[in-house]
């Protein structure tokens, strides 16, 4: 079974370790051997995109005993192993701006989130939000429906929650965790991802003991959507090789 790591939309306190502990509770529930459970006693495969991949890596550090027993493998999609400021486009500039500019703006967003949300919805209805979504997530080969869906997702996300999540990612670093992960890992990355550049996937592939790398072309941060057929084939092949008895989450 595939378990997808996602971020709760109603959380008032954002901490990647907190999310990883929530994920552990889900894995325990899904893999419970009790009658009527979702997967019985079969292990799962954890799939995480962007921050979801960071949650999965944190899960591996906090619950290493789960790897190989309840968790058969990991799929890390367009994600990174450290503060994403260090692995995004223009990282040298963004790192210099993190403390004096980005963090104060994020804290302001948390306080004034209704105003920022109104601005987001206005940009959604006037169409300008689609330009931001296109430039940050896609490479131009997406369908109109995919762009529309991604734009709606961006509008639905509370700015306050997104700001808390970004602040939490500023403190994220699981570099040392990579070498300790003893289950198969599939690293997937869009070849033109600017949010988590392919160099982050290169580093993870190099340090993970049992890993393979798939590059989606052409693809940005939303390559799993833009190149959904390539992505589905990579996932299916990996899951089949991991274990015929595993369950994906």
Short mmCIF file of C-alpha atoms in Angstrom, two decimals:
data_model
loop_
_atom_site.label_atom_id
_atom_site.label_comp_id
_atom_site.label_asym_id
_atom_site.label_seq_id
_atom_site.Cartn_x
_atom_site.Cartn_y
_atom_site.Cartn_z
CA UNK A 1 0.00 0.00 0.00
CA UNK A 2 1.19 3.54 -0.76
CA UNK A 3 0.93 6.08 2.03
CA UNK A 4 1.25 9.69 0.93
CA UNK A 5 2.74 12.12 3.42
CA UNK A 6 0.79 15.37 3.42
CA UNK A 7 0.56 18.46 5.61
CA UNK A 8 -2.58 19.00 7.76
CA UNK A 9 -4.37 22.18 6.65
CA UNK A 10 -5.76 23.06 10.06
CA UNK A 11 -2.59 22.78 12.13
CA UNK A 12 -1.82 25.83 14.28
CA UNK A 13 1.68 24.60 15.10
CA UNK A 14 3.86 23.45 12.26
CA UNK A 15 6.74 21.13 13.05
CA UNK A 16 8.06 18.51 10.67
CA UNK A 17 8.75 16.14 13.56
CA UNK A 18 5.12 16.51 14.65
CA UNK A 19 3.96 15.56 11.17
CA UNK A 20 6.35 12.60 11.15
CA UNK A 21 4.83 11.36 14.41
CA UNK A 22 1.37 11.76 12.90
CA UNK A 23 2.56 9.71 9.93
CA UNK A 24 3.80 6.99 12.29
CA UNK A 25 0.34 6.79 13.81
CA UNK A 26 -1.16 6.38 10.34
CA UNK A 27 1.35 3.66 9.43
CA UNK A 28 0.58 1.83 12.69
CA UNK A 29 -3.14 2.00 11.95
CA UNK A 30 -2.79 0.91 8.34
CA UNK A 31 -0.47 -2.01 9.07
CA UNK A 32 -2.32 -3.23 12.17
CA UNK A 33 -2.97 -6.97 11.99
CA UNK A 34 -6.39 -6.62 13.55
CA UNK A 35 -9.32 -7.82 11.51
CA UNK A 36 -10.70 -5.11 9.28
CA UNK A 37 -7.49 -3.09 9.01
CA UNK A 38 -6.58 -1.54 5.66
CA UNK A 39 -3.44 -3.52 4.90
CA UNK A 40 -3.43 -6.30 7.45
CA UNK A 41 0.15 -7.05 8.44
CA UNK A 42 1.66 -6.03 5.07
CA UNK A 43 4.37 -3.34 5.02
CA UNK A 44 3.75 -0.02 3.31
CA UNK A 45 5.64 2.17 0.87
CA UNK A 46 5.75 5.83 1.86
CA UNK A 47 5.39 8.40 -0.91
CA UNK A 48 6.21 12.02 -0.18
CA UNK A 49 6.23 15.02 -2.53
CA UNK A 50 8.04 18.24 -1.60
CA UNK A 51 7.50 18.77 2.17
CA UNK A 52 5.97 15.29 2.26
CA UNK A 53 9.38 13.88 1.33
CA UNK A 54 10.95 15.83 4.18
CA UNK A 55 8.37 14.34 6.55
CA UNK A 56 9.29 10.87 5.31
CA UNK A 57 13.00 11.44 5.96
CA UNK A 58 12.23 12.73 9.45
CA UNK A 59 10.06 9.65 10.01
CA UNK A 60 13.07 7.47 9.15
CA UNK A 61 15.18 9.21 11.79
CA UNK A 62 12.55 9.06 14.51
CA UNK A 63 11.35 5.52 13.82
CA UNK A 64 14.25 3.53 12.31
CA UNK A 65 12.80 0.30 13.71
CA UNK A 66 9.87 0.68 11.31
CA UNK A 67 12.10 0.39 8.25
CA UNK A 68 12.00 -3.12 6.85
CA UNK A 69 9.16 -4.17 9.12
CA UNK A 70 6.22 -1.83 8.66
CA UNK A 71 7.85 0.20 5.88
CA UNK A 72 9.12 -1.63 2.79
CA UNK A 73 10.39 1.38 0.89
CA UNK A 74 10.29 5.14 0.27
CA UNK A 75 9.47 7.27 -2.75
CA UNK A 76 10.85 10.81 -2.50
CA UNK A 77 9.40 13.14 -5.13
CA UNK A 78 10.77 16.61 -5.92
CA UNK A 79 12.03 17.06 -2.40
CA UNK A 80 15.24 17.74 -0.52
CA UNK A 81 17.25 16.55 2.47
CA UNK A 82 17.95 19.96 3.99
CA UNK A 83 16.59 23.51 4.30
CA UNK A 84 15.08 24.01 0.81
CA UNK A 85 16.54 27.51 0.71
CA UNK A 86 19.87 25.77 0.14
CA UNK A 87 18.67 23.70 -2.81
CA UNK A 88 16.31 26.07 -4.64
CA UNK A 89 17.02 28.29 -7.61
CA UNK A 90 19.12 31.39 -6.78
CA UNK A 91 19.97 29.71 -3.47
CA UNK A 92 22.90 32.02 -2.69
CA UNK A 93 20.64 35.07 -2.82
CA UNK A 94 17.69 33.42 -1.08
CA UNK A 95 19.91 32.26 1.80
CA UNK A 96 21.04 35.84 2.38
CA UNK A 97 17.42 37.00 2.40
CA UNK A 98 16.10 34.31 4.73
CA UNK A 99 16.70 36.04 8.07
CA UNK A 100 16.29 39.74 7.21
CA UNK A 101 13.36 39.42 4.79
CA UNK A 102 11.72 36.02 4.33
CA UNK A 103 11.21 35.14 7.99
CA UNK A 104 9.69 38.51 8.98
CA UNK A 105 7.31 38.32 6.00
CA UNK A 106 6.26 34.81 7.00
CA UNK A 107 5.57 35.86 10.58
CA UNK A 108 3.56 38.80 9.26
CA UNK A 109 1.62 36.39 7.04
CA UNK A 110 0.71 34.29 10.07
CA UNK A 111 -0.73 37.35 11.81
CA UNK A 112 -2.48 38.83 8.78
CA UNK A 113 -3.45 35.58 7.07
CA UNK A 114 -7.06 36.65 6.23
CA UNK A 115 -5.76 39.60 4.21
CA UNK A 116 -3.18 37.45 2.41
CA UNK A 117 -5.82 34.81 1.71
CA UNK A 118 -8.14 37.43 0.23
CA UNK A 119 -5.29 38.62 -1.99
CA UNK A 120 -4.65 35.04 -3.08
CA UNK A 121 -8.27 34.48 -4.04
CA UNK A 122 -8.36 37.78 -5.92
CA UNK A 123 -5.32 36.67 -7.91
CA UNK A 124 -7.02 33.33 -8.52
CA UNK A 125 -10.14 34.95 -9.97
CA UNK A 126 -8.25 37.49 -12.07
CA UNK A 127 -5.95 34.76 -13.42
CA UNK A 128 -2.62 36.11 -12.19
CA UNK A 129 -2.19 33.21 -9.75
CA UNK A 130 -1.90 30.85 -12.70
CA UNK A 131 1.20 32.68 -13.88
CA UNK A 132 2.90 32.08 -10.52
CA UNK A 133 1.84 28.44 -10.47
CA UNK A 134 3.04 27.93 -14.05
CA UNK A 135 6.45 29.46 -13.42
CA UNK A 136 7.05 27.73 -10.08
CA UNK A 137 5.68 24.27 -10.81
CA UNK A 138 5.43 23.48 -14.51
CA UNK A 139 7.44 23.66 -17.72
CA UNK A 140 4.69 24.41 -20.23
CA UNK A 141 3.63 20.88 -21.22
CA UNK A 142 0.89 20.61 -18.59
CA UNK A 143 -2.74 20.46 -19.61
CA UNK A 144 -5.15 23.27 -18.92
CA UNK A 145 -6.90 21.04 -16.40
CA UNK A 146 -3.65 20.32 -14.54
CA UNK A 147 -2.81 24.02 -14.31
CA UNK A 148 -6.35 24.82 -13.17
CA UNK A 149 -6.21 22.12 -10.49
CA UNK A 150 -2.82 23.28 -9.23
CA UNK A 151 -4.05 26.87 -9.13
CA UNK A 152 -7.09 25.89 -7.10
CA UNK A 153 -4.90 23.97 -4.65
CA UNK A 154 -2.74 27.06 -4.20
CA UNK A 155 -5.79 29.20 -3.50
CA UNK A 156 -7.26 26.72 -1.01
CA UNK A 157 -4.14 26.59 1.16
CA UNK A 158 -4.32 28.91 4.16
CA UNK A 159 -1.45 31.44 3.94
CA UNK A 160 -0.95 31.17 7.70
CA UNK A 161 -0.50 27.40 7.56
CA UNK A 162 1.76 27.66 4.53
CA UNK A 163 3.88 30.26 6.32
CA UNK A 164 4.24 28.01 9.38
CA UNK A 165 5.24 25.14 7.12
CA UNK A 166 7.89 27.23 5.39
CA UNK A 167 9.33 28.36 8.73
CA UNK A 168 9.49 24.73 9.82
CA UNK A 169 11.38 23.83 6.64
CA UNK A 170 13.96 26.51 7.40
CA UNK A 171 14.99 24.36 10.39
CA UNK A 172 14.95 21.09 8.46
CA UNK A 173 18.11 19.05 7.93
CA UNK A 174 18.18 15.26 7.57
CA UNK A 175 21.53 15.01 5.77
CA UNK A 176 22.89 12.52 8.30
CA UNK A 177 19.72 10.42 8.12
CA UNK A 178 20.22 9.46 4.47
CA UNK A 179 22.97 6.92 5.11
CA UNK A 180 20.92 5.19 7.81
CA UNK A 181 17.91 4.34 5.63
CA UNK A 182 18.14 0.59 4.99
CA UNK A 183 15.15 0.09 2.69
CA UNK A 184 14.86 0.69 -1.07
CA UNK A 185 14.29 4.32 -2.03
CA UNK A 186 13.10 5.78 -5.31
CA UNK A 187 14.18 9.38 -5.86
CA UNK A 188 12.03 11.18 -8.43
CA UNK A 189 12.72 14.68 -9.73
CA UNK A 190 11.55 16.93 -12.52
CA UNK A 191 14.52 17.91 -14.67
CA UNK A 192 13.63 21.62 -14.42
CA UNK A 193 12.45 21.80 -10.81
CA UNK A 194 13.36 25.22 -9.39
CA UNK A 195 11.90 24.73 -5.89
CA UNK A 196 14.08 21.69 -5.12
CA UNK A 197 16.69 21.57 -7.84
CA UNK A 198 17.86 18.20 -9.24
CA UNK A 199 21.14 18.59 -7.35
CA UNK A 200 19.20 17.76 -4.17
CA UNK A 201 18.06 14.50 -5.72
CA UNK A 202 21.63 13.81 -6.86
CA UNK A 203 22.86 14.17 -3.28
CA UNK A 204 20.14 11.90 -1.91
CA UNK A 205 20.80 9.27 -4.58
CA UNK A 206 24.52 9.34 -3.74
CA UNK A 207 24.08 8.92 0.02
CA UNK A 208 21.09 6.58 0.28
CA UNK A 209 22.42 2.99 0.49
CA UNK A 210 19.68 1.38 -1.61
CA UNK A 211 18.36 3.94 -4.05
CA UNK A 212 17.52 4.56 -7.66
CA UNK A 213 16.84 7.80 -9.48
CA UNK A 214 14.18 8.68 -12.06
CA UNK A 215 14.11 12.04 -13.82
CA UNK A 216 10.82 13.23 -15.31
CA UNK A 217 11.31 15.19 -18.56
CA UNK A 218 10.19 17.84 -19.08
CA UNK A 219 9.05 18.56 -15.57
CA UNK A 220 9.16 21.12 -12.79
CA UNK A 221 8.20 20.88 -9.14
CA UNK A 222 4.83 19.46 -10.17
CA UNK A 223 6.34 16.92 -12.56
CA UNK A 224 4.35 14.12 -10.93
CA UNK A 225 1.27 15.85 -12.35
CA UNK A 226 2.71 17.24 -15.58
CA UNK A 227 4.32 13.90 -16.53
CA UNK A 228 1.80 11.70 -14.74
CA UNK A 229 2.28 8.72 -17.08
CA UNK A 230 6.05 8.67 -16.55
CA UNK A 231 5.50 9.05 -12.83
CA UNK A 232 2.93 6.26 -12.64
CA UNK A 233 5.20 3.87 -14.55
CA UNK A 234 8.16 4.65 -12.27
CA UNK A 235 6.04 4.12 -9.17
CA UNK A 236 4.60 0.84 -10.44
CA UNK A 237 8.01 -0.55 -11.37
CA UNK A 238 9.53 0.41 -8.04
CA UNK A 239 6.67 -0.98 -5.98
CA UNK A 240 6.76 -4.27 -7.87
CA UNK A 241 10.48 -4.55 -7.22
CA UNK A 242 10.18 -3.61 -3.56
CA UNK A 243 7.83 -6.36 -2.53
CA UNK A 244 4.79 -8.02 -3.94
CA UNK A 245 3.30 -8.03 -0.44
CA UNK A 246 3.83 -4.35 0.37
CA UNK A 247 1.09 -1.74 0.53
CA UNK A 248 1.57 1.82 -0.74
CA UNK A 249 0.63 4.88 1.30
#
